[in-house]
Tab-separated table of C-alpha atoms in Angstrom:
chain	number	residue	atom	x	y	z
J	1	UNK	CA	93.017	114.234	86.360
J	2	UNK	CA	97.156	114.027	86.401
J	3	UNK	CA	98.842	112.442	89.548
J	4	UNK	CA	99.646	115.946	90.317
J	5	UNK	CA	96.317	117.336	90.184
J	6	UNK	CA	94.920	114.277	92.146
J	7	UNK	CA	98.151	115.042	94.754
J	8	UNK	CA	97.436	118.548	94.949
J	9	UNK	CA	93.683	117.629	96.051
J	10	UNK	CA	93.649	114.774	98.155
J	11	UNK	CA	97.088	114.526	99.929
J	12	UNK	CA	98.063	117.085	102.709
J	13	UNK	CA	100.007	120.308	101.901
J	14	UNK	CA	103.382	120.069	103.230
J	15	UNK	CA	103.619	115.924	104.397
J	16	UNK	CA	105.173	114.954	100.484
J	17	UNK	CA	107.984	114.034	99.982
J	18	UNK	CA	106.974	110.172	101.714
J	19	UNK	CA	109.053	108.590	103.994
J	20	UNK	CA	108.801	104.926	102.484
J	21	UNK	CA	112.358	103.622	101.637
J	22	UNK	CA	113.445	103.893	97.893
J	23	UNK	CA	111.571	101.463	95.474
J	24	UNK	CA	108.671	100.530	98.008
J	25	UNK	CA	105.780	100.346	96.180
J	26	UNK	CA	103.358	101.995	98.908
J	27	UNK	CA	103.455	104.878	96.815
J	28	UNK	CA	102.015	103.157	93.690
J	29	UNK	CA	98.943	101.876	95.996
J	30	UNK	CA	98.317	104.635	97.225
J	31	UNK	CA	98.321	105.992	94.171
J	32	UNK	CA	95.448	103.885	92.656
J	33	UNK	CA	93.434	104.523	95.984
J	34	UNK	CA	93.303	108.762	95.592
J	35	UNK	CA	92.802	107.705	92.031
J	36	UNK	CA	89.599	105.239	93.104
J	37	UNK	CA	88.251	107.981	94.967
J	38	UNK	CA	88.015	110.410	92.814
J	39	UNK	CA	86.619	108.087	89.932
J	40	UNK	CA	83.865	106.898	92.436
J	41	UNK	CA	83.057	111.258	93.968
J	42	UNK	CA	83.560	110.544	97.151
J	43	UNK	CA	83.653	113.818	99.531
J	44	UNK	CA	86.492	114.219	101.335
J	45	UNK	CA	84.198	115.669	104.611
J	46	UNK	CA	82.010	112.294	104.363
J	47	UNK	CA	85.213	109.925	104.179
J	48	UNK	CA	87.304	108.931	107.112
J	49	UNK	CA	90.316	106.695	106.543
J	50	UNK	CA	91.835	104.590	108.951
J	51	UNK	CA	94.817	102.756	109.718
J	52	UNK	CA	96.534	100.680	112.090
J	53	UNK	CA	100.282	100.711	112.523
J	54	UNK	CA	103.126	99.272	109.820
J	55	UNK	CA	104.738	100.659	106.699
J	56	UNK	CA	101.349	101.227	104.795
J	57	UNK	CA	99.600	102.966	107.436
J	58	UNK	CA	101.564	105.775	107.102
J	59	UNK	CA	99.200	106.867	104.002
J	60	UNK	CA	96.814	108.070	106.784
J	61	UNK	CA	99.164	110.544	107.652
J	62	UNK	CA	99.709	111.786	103.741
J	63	UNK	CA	95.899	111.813	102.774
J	64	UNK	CA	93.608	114.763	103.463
J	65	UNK	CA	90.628	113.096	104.657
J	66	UNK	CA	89.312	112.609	108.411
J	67	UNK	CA	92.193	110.365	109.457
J	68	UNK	CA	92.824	107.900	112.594
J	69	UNK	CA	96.412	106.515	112.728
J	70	UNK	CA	95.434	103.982	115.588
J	71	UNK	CA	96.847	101.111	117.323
J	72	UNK	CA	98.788	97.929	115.830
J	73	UNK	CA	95.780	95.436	114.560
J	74	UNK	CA	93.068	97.185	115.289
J	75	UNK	CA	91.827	99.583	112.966
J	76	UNK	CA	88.897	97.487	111.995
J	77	UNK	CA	87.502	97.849	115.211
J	78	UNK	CA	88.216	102.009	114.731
J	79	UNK	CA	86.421	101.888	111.537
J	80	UNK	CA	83.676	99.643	112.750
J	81	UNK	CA	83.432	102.273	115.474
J	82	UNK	CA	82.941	105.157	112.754
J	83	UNK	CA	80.671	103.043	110.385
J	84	UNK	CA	78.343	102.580	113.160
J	85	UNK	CA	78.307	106.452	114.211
J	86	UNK	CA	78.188	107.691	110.479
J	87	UNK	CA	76.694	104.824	108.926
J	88	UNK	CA	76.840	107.511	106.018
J	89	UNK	CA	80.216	107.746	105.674
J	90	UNK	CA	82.508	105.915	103.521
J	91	UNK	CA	85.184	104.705	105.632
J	92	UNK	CA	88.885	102.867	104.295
J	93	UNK	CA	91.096	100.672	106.211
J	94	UNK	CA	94.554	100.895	105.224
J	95	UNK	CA	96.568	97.904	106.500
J	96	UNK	CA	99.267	95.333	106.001
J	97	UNK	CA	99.652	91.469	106.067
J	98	UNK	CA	101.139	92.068	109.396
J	99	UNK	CA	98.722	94.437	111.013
J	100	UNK	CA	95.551	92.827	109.524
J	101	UNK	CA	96.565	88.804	109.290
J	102	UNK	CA	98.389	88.863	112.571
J	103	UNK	CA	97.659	91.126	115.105
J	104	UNK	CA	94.168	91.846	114.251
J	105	UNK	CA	93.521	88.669	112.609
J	106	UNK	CA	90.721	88.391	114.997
J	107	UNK	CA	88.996	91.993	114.121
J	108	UNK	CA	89.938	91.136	110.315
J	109	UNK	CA	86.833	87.374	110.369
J	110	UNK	CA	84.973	89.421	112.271
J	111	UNK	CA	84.413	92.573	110.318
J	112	UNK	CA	84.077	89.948	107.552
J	113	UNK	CA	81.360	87.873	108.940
J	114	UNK	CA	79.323	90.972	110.133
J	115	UNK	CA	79.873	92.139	106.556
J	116	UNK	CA	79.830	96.070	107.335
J	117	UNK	CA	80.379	98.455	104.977
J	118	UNK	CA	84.217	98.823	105.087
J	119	UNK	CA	86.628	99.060	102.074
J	120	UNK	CA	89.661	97.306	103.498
J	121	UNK	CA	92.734	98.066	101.345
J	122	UNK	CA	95.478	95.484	102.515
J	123	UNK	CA	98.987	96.412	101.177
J	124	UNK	CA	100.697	93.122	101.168
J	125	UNK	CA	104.470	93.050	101.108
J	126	UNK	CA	105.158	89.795	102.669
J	127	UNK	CA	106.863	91.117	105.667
J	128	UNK	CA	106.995	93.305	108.949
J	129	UNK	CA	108.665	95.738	106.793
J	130	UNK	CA	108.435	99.063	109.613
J	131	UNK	CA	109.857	96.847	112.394
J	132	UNK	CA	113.257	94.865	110.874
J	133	UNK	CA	111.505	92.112	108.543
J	134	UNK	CA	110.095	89.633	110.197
J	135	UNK	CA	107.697	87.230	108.633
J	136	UNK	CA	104.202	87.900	108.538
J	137	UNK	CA	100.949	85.150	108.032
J	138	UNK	CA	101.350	86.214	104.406
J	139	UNK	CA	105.229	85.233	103.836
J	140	UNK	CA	105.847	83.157	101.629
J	141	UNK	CA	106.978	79.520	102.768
J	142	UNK	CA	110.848	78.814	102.865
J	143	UNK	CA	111.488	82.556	102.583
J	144	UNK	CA	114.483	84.060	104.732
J	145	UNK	CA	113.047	87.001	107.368
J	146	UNK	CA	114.845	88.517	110.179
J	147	UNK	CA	113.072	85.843	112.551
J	148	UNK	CA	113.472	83.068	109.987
J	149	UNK	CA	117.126	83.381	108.733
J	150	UNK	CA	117.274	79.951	107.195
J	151	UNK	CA	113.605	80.123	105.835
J	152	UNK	CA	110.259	79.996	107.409
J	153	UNK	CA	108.186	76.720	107.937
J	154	UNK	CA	104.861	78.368	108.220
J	155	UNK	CA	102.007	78.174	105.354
J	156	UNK	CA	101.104	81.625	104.607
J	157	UNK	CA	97.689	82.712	104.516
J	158	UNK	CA	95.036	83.218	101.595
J	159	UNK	CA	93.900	86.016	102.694
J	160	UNK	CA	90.934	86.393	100.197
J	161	UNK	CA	90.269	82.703	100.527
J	162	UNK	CA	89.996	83.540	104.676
J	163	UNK	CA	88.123	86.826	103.841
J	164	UNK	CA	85.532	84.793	101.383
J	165	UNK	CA	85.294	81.751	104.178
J	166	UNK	CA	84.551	84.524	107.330
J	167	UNK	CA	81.694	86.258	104.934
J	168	UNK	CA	83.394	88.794	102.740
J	169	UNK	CA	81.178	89.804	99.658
J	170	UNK	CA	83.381	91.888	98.147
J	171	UNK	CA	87.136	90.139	97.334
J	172	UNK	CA	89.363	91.269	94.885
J	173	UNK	CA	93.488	91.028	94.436
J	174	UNK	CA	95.250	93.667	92.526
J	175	UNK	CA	99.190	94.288	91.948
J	176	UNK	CA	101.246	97.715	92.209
J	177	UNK	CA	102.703	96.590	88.377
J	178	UNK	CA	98.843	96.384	87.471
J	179	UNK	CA	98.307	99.735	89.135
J	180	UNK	CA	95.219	101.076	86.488
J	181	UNK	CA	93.166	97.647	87.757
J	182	UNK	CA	93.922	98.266	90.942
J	183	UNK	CA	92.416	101.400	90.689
J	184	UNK	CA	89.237	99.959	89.090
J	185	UNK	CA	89.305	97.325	91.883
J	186	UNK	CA	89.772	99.795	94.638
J	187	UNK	CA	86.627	101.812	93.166
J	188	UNK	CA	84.489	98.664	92.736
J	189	UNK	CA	84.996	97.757	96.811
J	190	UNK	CA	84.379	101.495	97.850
J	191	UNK	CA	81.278	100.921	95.484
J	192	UNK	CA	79.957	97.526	96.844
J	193	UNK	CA	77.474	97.510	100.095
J	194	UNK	CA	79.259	95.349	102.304
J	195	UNK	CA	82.718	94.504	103.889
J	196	UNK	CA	85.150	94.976	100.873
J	197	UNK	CA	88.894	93.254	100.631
J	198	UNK	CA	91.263	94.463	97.746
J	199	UNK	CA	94.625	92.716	98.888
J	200	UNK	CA	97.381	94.912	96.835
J	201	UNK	CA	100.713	92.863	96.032
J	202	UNK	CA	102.848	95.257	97.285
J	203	UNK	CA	106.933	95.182	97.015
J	204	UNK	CA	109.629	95.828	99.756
J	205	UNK	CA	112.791	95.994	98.068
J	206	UNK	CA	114.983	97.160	101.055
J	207	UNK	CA	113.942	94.473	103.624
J	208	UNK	CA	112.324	91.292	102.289
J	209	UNK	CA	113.645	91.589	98.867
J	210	UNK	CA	117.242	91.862	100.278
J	211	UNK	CA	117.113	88.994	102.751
J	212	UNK	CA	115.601	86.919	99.223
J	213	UNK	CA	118.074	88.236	96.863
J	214	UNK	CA	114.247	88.884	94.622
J	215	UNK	CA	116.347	91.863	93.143
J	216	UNK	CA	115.560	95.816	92.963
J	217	UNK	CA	112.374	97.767	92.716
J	218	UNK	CA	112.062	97.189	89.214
J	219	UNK	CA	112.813	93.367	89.258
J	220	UNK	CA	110.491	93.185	92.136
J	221	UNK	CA	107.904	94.384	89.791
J	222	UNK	CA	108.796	92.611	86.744
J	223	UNK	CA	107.622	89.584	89.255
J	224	UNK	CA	104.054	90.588	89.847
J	225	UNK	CA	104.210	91.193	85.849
J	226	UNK	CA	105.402	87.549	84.876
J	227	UNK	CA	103.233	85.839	88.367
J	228	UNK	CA	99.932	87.256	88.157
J	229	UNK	CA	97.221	85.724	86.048
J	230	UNK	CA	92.975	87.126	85.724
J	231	UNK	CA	91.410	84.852	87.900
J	232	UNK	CA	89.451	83.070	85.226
J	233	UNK	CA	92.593	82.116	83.536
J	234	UNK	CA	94.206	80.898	87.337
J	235	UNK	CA	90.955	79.319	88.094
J	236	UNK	CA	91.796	76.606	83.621
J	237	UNK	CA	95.557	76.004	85.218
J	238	UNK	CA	96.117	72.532	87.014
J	239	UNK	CA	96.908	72.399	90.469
J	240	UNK	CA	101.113	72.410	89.606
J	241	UNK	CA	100.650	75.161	86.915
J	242	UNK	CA	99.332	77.289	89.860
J	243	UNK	CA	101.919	76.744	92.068
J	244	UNK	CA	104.162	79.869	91.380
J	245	UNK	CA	100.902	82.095	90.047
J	246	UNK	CA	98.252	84.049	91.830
J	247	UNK	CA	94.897	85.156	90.844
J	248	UNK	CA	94.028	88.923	90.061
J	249	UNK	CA	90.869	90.690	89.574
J	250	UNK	CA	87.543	90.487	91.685
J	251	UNK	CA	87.788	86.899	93.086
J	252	UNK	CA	83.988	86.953	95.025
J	253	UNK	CA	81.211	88.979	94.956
J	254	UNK	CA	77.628	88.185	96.640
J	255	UNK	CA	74.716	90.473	98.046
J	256	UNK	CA	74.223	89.948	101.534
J	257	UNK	CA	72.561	92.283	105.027
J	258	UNK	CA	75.106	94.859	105.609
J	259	UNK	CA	76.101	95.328	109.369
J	260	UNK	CA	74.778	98.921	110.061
J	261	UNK	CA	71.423	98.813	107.591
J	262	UNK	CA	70.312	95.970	110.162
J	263	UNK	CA	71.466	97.546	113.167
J	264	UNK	CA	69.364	100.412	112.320
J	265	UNK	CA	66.619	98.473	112.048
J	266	UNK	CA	66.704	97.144	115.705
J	267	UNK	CA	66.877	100.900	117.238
J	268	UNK	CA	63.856	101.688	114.892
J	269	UNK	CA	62.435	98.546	116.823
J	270	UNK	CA	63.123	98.857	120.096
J	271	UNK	CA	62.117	103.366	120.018
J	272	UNK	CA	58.659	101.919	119.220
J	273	UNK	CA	58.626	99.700	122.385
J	274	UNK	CA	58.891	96.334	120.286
J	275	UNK	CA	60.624	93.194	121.098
């Protein structure tokens, strides 16, 4: 199916064009995600999407799906909400570095460690791109930021290292340059029983680019292109050889009790009167 096609079906009449700034590559990502969905079937009555609040979540508003556009942080706790009401229905976070690693940085080891059935999608653009461009847990260190003008201190986050560590079993990092495998990845966490993380390198040419002097859109890209190594490669490179690379491709996956099959099983329990 063409981009239009896939546009025409899944994204609301009327909401295009997007209001992302030119040569943001939220577009791209969400791209791969309508793309993901329709490889895997799923039907748009039976999936919900959810998002918090930032420069991503604004998909929710594009895609024509049951849709919650809820509060800054905490759309995990919206989706685990859902989950647990429709344990049938496959529900997607949308999210940023900001919204997920910050402000519901709590919700996000949580949701982990409980390991429901959630396909988190974290666009990651290494900034509070909606709100000015302040750093974020995922900023790089020594990068400028409208709170940081002469650089930040802080170590960023590994996000799928912290999402592995809090009980993850599906973790995967994907690029917008390598949009087709983020595509495949997005459709192998929407396929996996379990909490799901597919980090997206995102870019953010207007704000954090600008304040780095990291270029336009296309040199933003170019980037992820010369950066970005399969994680079996990463995983031969010595400590110093990985020091201006990341990893891409499914990083962990393990079978493990998902959240509401278990829950279900204590109702069953306690309507026959057992303890």
């Amino acid at each position: 199916m063409s981009m239009e096609q896939l546009i025409e079906k899944y994204f609301r009449p009327g909401r295009l064009p997007h209001i992302w700034c030119p040569g943001c590559a939220n577009g791209i990502i969400t791209g791969a995600l309508v793309k993901a969905i329709d490889r895997v079937g799923l039907e748009k009555d039976n999936t919900a999407v959810v998002a918090g609040i930032g420069c991503s979540s604004r998909a929710s508003g594009y895609l024509d799906f049951n849709t919650v556009h809820s509060a800054h942080g905490r759309a995990l706790p919206f989706a685990t909400g859902i989950k647990l009401a429709a344990p049938q229905m496959a529900v997607i976070v949308i999210t940023g570095d900001g919204d997920a690693a910050a402000i519901g940085g709590n919700h996000f080891i949580h949701a982990a460690r409980r390991n429901i059935d959630l396909t988190v999608l974290l666009y990651n653009n290494s900034t509070y791109g909606m709100t000015g461009g302040q750093y974020s847990p995922l900023t790089p260190t020594n990068s400028k930021a409208a709170t940081a003008p002469y650089g930040t201190v802080d170590r960023p986050f590994d996000l799928a290292a912290l999402a592995r560590g809090a009980g993850a079993t599906f973790v995967a990092r994907g690029s917008a340059f390598h949009a087709p495998m983020l595509a495949d990845l997005i459709a192998s966490g929407i396929r996996h029983k379990g909490f799901s993380l597919i980090e997206a390198v995102a870019s953010c040419p207007i704000s954090y680019g600008r304040q780095n002097k990291l270029g336009d859109a296309p040199a933003m890209l170019k980037w992820q292109r010369d950066h970005a190594l399969p994680a079996d490669a990463y995983e031969k490179l010595s400590d110093a050889q990985k020091a201006d690379k990341f990893p891409i491709g499914v990083l962990y996956q393990a079978d493990a009790p998902e959240y509401t099959e278990e829950y279900a099983k204590i109702i069953a329990r306690a309507q026959k009167g057992g303890l």
